[in-house]
mmCIF file of C-alpha atoms in Angstrom:
data_model
loop_
_atom_site.group_PDB
_atom_site.id
_atom_site.type_symbol
_atom_site.label_atom_id
_atom_site.label_comp_id
_atom_site.label_asym_id
_atom_site.label_seq_id
_atom_site.Cartn_x
_atom_site.Cartn_y
_atom_site.Cartn_z
ATOM 1 C CA MET A 1 10.028 16.830 -13.417
ATOM 2 C CA ARG A 2 11.076 17.638 -9.945
ATOM 3 C CA ASP A 3 9.193 20.213 -7.761
ATOM 4 C CA TRP A 4 11.655 21.336 -5.048
ATOM 5 C CA THR A 5 9.112 22.573 -2.815
ATOM 6 C CA GLU A 6 8.207 18.925 -1.972
ATOM 7 C CA VAL A 7 9.749 17.388 1.055
ATOM 8 C CA ILE A 8 10.740 13.949 -0.541
ATOM 9 C CA VAL A 9 14.124 13.851 -2.172
ATOM 10 C CA PRO A 10 15.183 11.390 -4.833
ATOM 11 C CA LEU A 11 18.362 9.349 -3.961
ATOM 12 C CA ALA A 12 19.054 6.578 -6.400
ATOM 13 C CA ARG A 13 17.533 4.259 -9.012
ATOM 14 C CA GLY A 14 18.288 1.022 -10.638
ATOM 15 C CA PRO A 15 16.865 -2.025 -12.428
ATOM 16 C CA LEU A 16 14.580 -4.506 -10.620
ATOM 17 C CA HIS A 17 14.288 -7.977 -11.998
ATOM 18 C CA THR A 18 10.994 -9.804 -10.522
ATOM 19 C CA ARG A 19 9.370 -13.011 -11.290
ATOM 20 C CA PHE A 20 6.713 -10.845 -13.003
ATOM 21 C CA GLY A 21 9.159 -8.824 -15.198
ATOM 22 C CA GLU A 22 11.416 -5.979 -14.915
ATOM 23 C CA PHE A 23 10.875 -2.663 -13.285
ATOM 24 C CA THR A 24 12.931 0.329 -12.535
ATOM 25 C CA GLU A 25 13.142 0.842 -8.762
ATOM 26 C CA TYR A 26 13.354 4.735 -7.438
ATOM 27 C CA LEU A 27 14.437 5.421 -3.713
ATOM 28 C CA PHE A 28 13.195 8.423 -2.057
ATOM 29 C CA TYR A 29 13.987 9.962 1.312
ATOM 30 C CA ASP A 30 11.961 12.478 3.312
ATOM 31 C CA GLY A 31 14.582 13.141 6.123
ATOM 32 C CA GLN A 32 12.870 10.475 8.447
ATOM 33 C CA SER A 33 12.036 7.443 6.204
ATOM 34 C CA GLU A 34 12.646 6.003 2.816
ATOM 35 C CA SER A 35 9.878 5.305 0.384
ATOM 36 C CA ILE A 36 10.305 3.241 -3.066
ATOM 37 C CA ALA A 37 8.643 3.511 -6.249
ATOM 38 C CA ILE A 38 8.983 0.566 -8.949
ATOM 39 C CA VAL A 39 8.118 1.671 -12.350
ATOM 40 C CA LYS A 40 7.331 0.040 -15.611
ATOM 41 C CA GLY A 41 6.981 1.619 -18.986
ATOM 42 C CA GLU A 42 6.209 5.475 -19.550
ATOM 43 C CA ILE A 43 4.037 6.833 -17.050
ATOM 44 C CA SER A 44 4.747 10.771 -17.231
ATOM 45 C CA ALA A 45 1.883 12.853 -18.600
ATOM 46 C CA GLN A 46 -0.329 9.550 -18.919
ATOM 47 C CA ASP A 47 -3.867 9.026 -17.413
ATOM 48 C CA ASP A 48 -5.398 6.128 -15.812
ATOM 49 C CA VAL A 49 -2.003 4.864 -14.875
ATOM 50 C CA LEU A 50 -2.269 1.568 -12.893
ATOM 51 C CA CYS A 51 -0.948 2.318 -9.325
ATOM 52 C CA ARG A 52 -0.666 0.422 -6.248
ATOM 53 C CA VAL A 53 0.140 2.536 -3.062
ATOM 54 C CA HIS A 54 1.413 -0.314 -0.744
ATOM 55 C CA SER A 55 2.336 -0.101 3.160
ATOM 56 C CA SER A 56 5.026 -2.231 4.574
ATOM 57 C CA CYS A 57 3.690 -5.400 6.296
ATOM 58 C CA THR A 58 6.508 -7.112 8.303
ATOM 59 C CA SER A 59 4.336 -10.084 9.028
ATOM 60 C CA ALA A 60 3.410 -10.720 5.344
ATOM 61 C CA HIS A 61 6.516 -9.759 3.281
ATOM 62 C CA VAL A 62 9.116 -10.941 5.814
ATOM 63 C CA PHE A 63 7.824 -13.729 7.601
ATOM 64 C CA ASN A 64 4.922 -15.002 5.178
ATOM 65 C CA GLY A 65 2.076 -14.253 7.701
ATOM 66 C CA ILE A 66 -1.228 -15.441 6.673
ATOM 67 C CA GLU A 67 -3.597 -13.068 8.583
ATOM 68 C CA CYS A 68 -3.589 -10.434 5.615
ATOM 69 C CA ASP A 69 -3.114 -10.467 1.904
ATOM 70 C CA CYS A 70 -0.431 -7.812 1.650
ATOM 71 C CA ARG A 71 2.073 -10.144 -0.119
ATOM 72 C CA GLU A 72 -0.470 -11.473 -2.441
ATOM 73 C CA GLN A 73 -1.748 -7.725 -3.157
ATOM 74 C CA MET A 74 1.956 -6.953 -4.367
ATOM 75 C CA SER A 75 2.117 -9.802 -6.433
ATOM 76 C CA MET A 76 -1.088 -9.088 -8.140
ATOM 77 C CA ALA A 77 -0.168 -5.389 -8.771
ATOM 78 C CA GLN A 78 3.098 -6.438 -10.331
ATOM 79 C CA GLU A 79 1.227 -8.897 -12.523
ATOM 80 C CA LYS A 80 -1.325 -6.397 -13.577
ATOM 81 C CA ILE A 81 1.188 -3.834 -14.337
ATOM 82 C CA GLU A 82 3.265 -6.294 -16.488
ATOM 83 C CA LYS A 83 0.431 -7.330 -18.579
ATOM 84 C CA CYS A 84 -0.455 -3.906 -19.062
ATOM 85 C CA GLY A 85 2.965 -2.629 -19.895
ATOM 86 C CA ASN A 86 3.115 0.352 -17.669
ATOM 87 C CA GLY A 87 2.490 1.411 -14.049
ATOM 88 C CA ILE A 88 3.897 2.210 -10.795
ATOM 89 C CA ILE A 89 4.135 0.704 -7.198
ATOM 90 C CA VAL A 90 4.798 3.157 -4.358
ATOM 91 C CA TRP A 91 6.080 1.357 -1.237
ATOM 92 C CA LEU A 92 5.716 3.374 2.095
ATOM 93 C CA ASP A 93 7.535 2.514 5.301
ATOM 94 C CA GLN A 94 4.276 2.363 7.606
ATOM 95 C CA ASP A 95 3.850 -0.823 9.341
ATOM 96 C CA GLY A 96 0.716 -1.638 11.259
ATOM 97 C CA LYS A 97 -1.372 0.945 9.595
ATOM 98 C CA GLY A 98 1.274 3.593 10.136
ATOM 99 C CA ASN A 99 1.307 2.822 13.943
ATOM 100 C CA GLY A 100 4.465 0.638 14.011
ATOM 101 C CA ARG A 101 5.400 -2.851 14.281
ATOM 102 C CA MET A 102 5.081 -2.687 18.178
ATOM 103 C CA ALA A 103 1.413 -1.620 17.860
ATOM 104 C CA GLU A 104 0.497 -4.511 15.868
ATOM 105 C CA LEU A 105 1.988 -7.060 18.137
ATOM 106 C CA LEU A 106 0.233 -5.660 20.856
ATOM 107 C CA THR A 107 -3.161 -5.946 19.287
ATOM 108 C CA ALA A 108 -2.733 -9.735 18.904
ATOM 109 C CA ARG A 109 -4.569 -10.579 22.282
ATOM 110 C CA HIS A 110 -7.289 -8.439 21.372
ATOM 111 C CA ARG A 111 -7.853 -9.635 17.791
ATOM 112 C CA ALA A 112 -7.707 -13.429 19.207
ATOM 113 C CA GLU A 113 -10.905 -12.155 21.271
ATOM 114 C CA GLY A 114 -12.638 -11.199 18.028
ATOM 115 C CA VAL A 115 -11.804 -7.397 18.236
ATOM 116 C CA PRO A 116 -11.177 -5.909 14.525
ATOM 117 C CA GLN A 117 -7.564 -4.746 13.961
ATOM 118 C CA THR A 118 -8.383 -1.002 13.580
ATOM 119 C CA GLU A 119 -10.456 -1.247 16.969
ATOM 120 C CA ALA A 120 -7.782 -2.808 18.574
ATOM 121 C CA TYR A 121 -5.295 -0.036 17.784
ATOM 122 C CA ALA A 122 -7.810 2.569 19.241
ATOM 123 C CA GLN A 123 -8.238 0.516 22.549
ATOM 124 C CA LEU A 124 -4.454 0.560 23.007
ATOM 125 C CA GLY A 125 -4.356 4.358 22.518
ATOM 126 C CA PHE A 126 -3.248 4.274 18.698
ATOM 127 C CA ARG A 127 -5.058 5.779 15.742
ATOM 128 C CA ARG A 128 -7.189 3.280 14.011
ATOM 129 C CA ASP A 129 -5.315 4.278 10.751
ATOM 130 C CA ALA A 130 -2.259 6.618 11.249
ATOM 131 C CA ARG A 131 -1.126 6.229 7.542
ATOM 132 C CA SER A 132 -0.119 9.138 5.620
ATOM 133 C CA PHE A 133 -0.343 9.194 1.677
ATOM 134 C CA ASP A 134 1.478 12.618 1.429
ATOM 135 C CA ARG A 135 4.559 10.918 0.384
ATOM 136 C CA ALA A 136 2.852 8.838 -2.080
ATOM 137 C CA ALA A 137 1.276 11.941 -3.781
ATOM 138 C CA GLU A 138 4.661 13.526 -4.038
ATOM 139 C CA ILE A 139 6.009 10.628 -5.701
ATOM 140 C CA LEU A 140 3.374 10.604 -8.282
ATOM 141 C CA ARG A 141 4.013 14.244 -8.904
ATOM 142 C CA PHE A 142 7.662 13.515 -9.197
ATOM 143 C CA PHE A 143 6.803 11.346 -12.199
ATOM 144 C CA GLU A 144 4.173 13.539 -13.582
ATOM 145 C CA VAL A 145 1.494 11.180 -13.649
ATOM 146 C CA GLY A 146 -1.886 12.574 -15.179
ATOM 147 C CA SER A 147 -4.221 10.140 -13.096
ATOM 148 C CA ILE A 148 -4.199 7.039 -11.854
ATOM 149 C CA ALA A 149 -6.086 3.634 -11.656
ATOM 150 C CA LEU A 150 -5.756 2.783 -8.194
ATOM 151 C CA MET A 151 -5.454 -1.048 -7.204
ATOM 152 C CA SER A 152 -6.961 -1.084 -3.724
ATOM 153 C CA ASN A 153 -10.266 -2.475 -2.050
ATOM 154 C CA ASN A 154 -10.052 0.520 0.328
ATOM 155 C CA PRO A 155 -11.981 3.572 -0.563
ATOM 156 C CA GLU A 156 -10.365 5.538 2.187
ATOM 157 C CA LYS A 157 -7.133 5.159 0.441
ATOM 158 C CA ALA A 158 -8.587 6.683 -2.621
ATOM 159 C CA SER A 159 -10.233 9.551 -0.845
ATOM 160 C CA GLY A 160 -6.776 10.146 0.963
ATOM 161 C CA LEU A 161 -4.805 10.259 -2.316
ATOM 162 C CA ARG A 162 -7.388 12.776 -3.684
ATOM 163 C CA ASP A 163 -7.104 14.800 -0.601
ATOM 164 C CA CYS A 164 -3.467 14.903 -1.373
ATOM 165 C CA GLY A 165 -4.076 16.232 -4.867
ATOM 166 C CA VAL A 166 -3.889 12.949 -6.844
ATOM 167 C CA SER A 167 -6.423 12.413 -9.617
ATOM 168 C CA VAL A 168 -7.747 8.931 -9.121
ATOM 169 C CA SER A 169 -9.764 8.017 -11.948
ATOM 170 C CA THR A 170 -11.069 4.716 -10.957
ATOM 171 C CA THR A 171 -10.189 1.920 -8.592
ATOM 172 C CA VAL A 172 -9.102 -1.895 -9.225
ATOM 173 C CA ASN A 173 -10.053 -4.432 -6.610
ATOM 174 C CA LEU A 174 -7.214 -6.685 -5.583
ATOM 175 C CA ALA A 175 -8.697 -9.624 -3.154
ATOM 176 C CA VAL A 176 -7.597 -13.095 -2.825
ATOM 177 C CA VAL A 177 -10.017 -15.814 -3.183
ATOM 178 C CA SER A 178 -9.311 -17.787 -0.145
ATOM 179 C CA ASP A 179 -10.545 -20.381 2.177
ATOM 180 C CA ASN A 180 -8.058 -19.141 4.734
ATOM 181 C CA PRO A 181 -9.939 -18.668 7.850
ATOM 182 C CA TYR A 182 -7.503 -15.856 9.167
ATOM 183 C CA LEU A 183 -7.630 -14.045 6.114
ATOM 184 C CA ARG A 184 -11.474 -14.311 5.700
ATOM 185 C CA LYS A 185 -11.701 -12.932 9.211
ATOM 186 C CA THR A 186 -9.555 -10.115 8.229
ATOM 187 C CA TYR A 187 -11.719 -9.556 5.164
ATOM 188 C CA ARG A 188 -14.985 -9.491 7.264
ATOM 189 C CA ASP A 189 -13.483 -6.909 9.413
ATOM 190 C CA LYS A 190 -12.309 -4.773 6.560
ATOM 191 C CA ILE A 191 -15.715 -4.969 4.892
ATOM 192 C CA GLU A 192 -17.653 -4.195 8.272
ATOM 193 C CA HIS A 193 -15.485 -1.709 9.872
ATOM 194 C CA GLN A 194 -13.440 -0.111 7.121
ATOM 195 C CA ASN A 195 -15.942 -0.103 4.021
ATOM 196 C CA HIS A 196 -13.567 -2.312 1.890
ATOM 197 C CA SER A 197 -15.097 -3.339 -1.385
ATOM 198 C CA ILE A 198 -14.405 -7.178 -1.257
ATOM 199 C CA VAL A 199 -16.849 -9.853 -2.062
ATOM 200 C CA LEU A 200 -16.456 -12.882 -0.030
#
């Protein structure tokens, strides 16, 4: 199951009990940062495996921020996998679209002036999207997943995973129906500037 030419190394695994059901948590390390996969059911050699590739978001997951739907997307992904009976969520340590927490905080003033998040990063000298999906691809290869049904509204994430050798058979939208004005602004920015497939 393990290709030792890959950079990522499995460290540990154990049960994870969530409000949506039971998963198995796997911890991986690449020499710089840790990644986590939570898995339910049999996914090895399976096609169309429900998969969420989820980047860390301190605002949402730690402080219950309401300017994004990261927390809700994680919940929806777990719920869908529980109902399906199998699937995988890969959690990557790359806050602020891979630019880090400081970069995200520094964009606050720009965003308050109406600048889209990705453009705010660029104005500050960061990359619009510095995330990498290499580790997610390696984790999926570790589990020998045949192909995935990617739970994402972002076509660039699907393209990025395909560029890393992952077979993405289809995508499944994860959008929150909300009258939260902060989230609706985030959605408009993602639709207009990042080509996300969200219907408001």
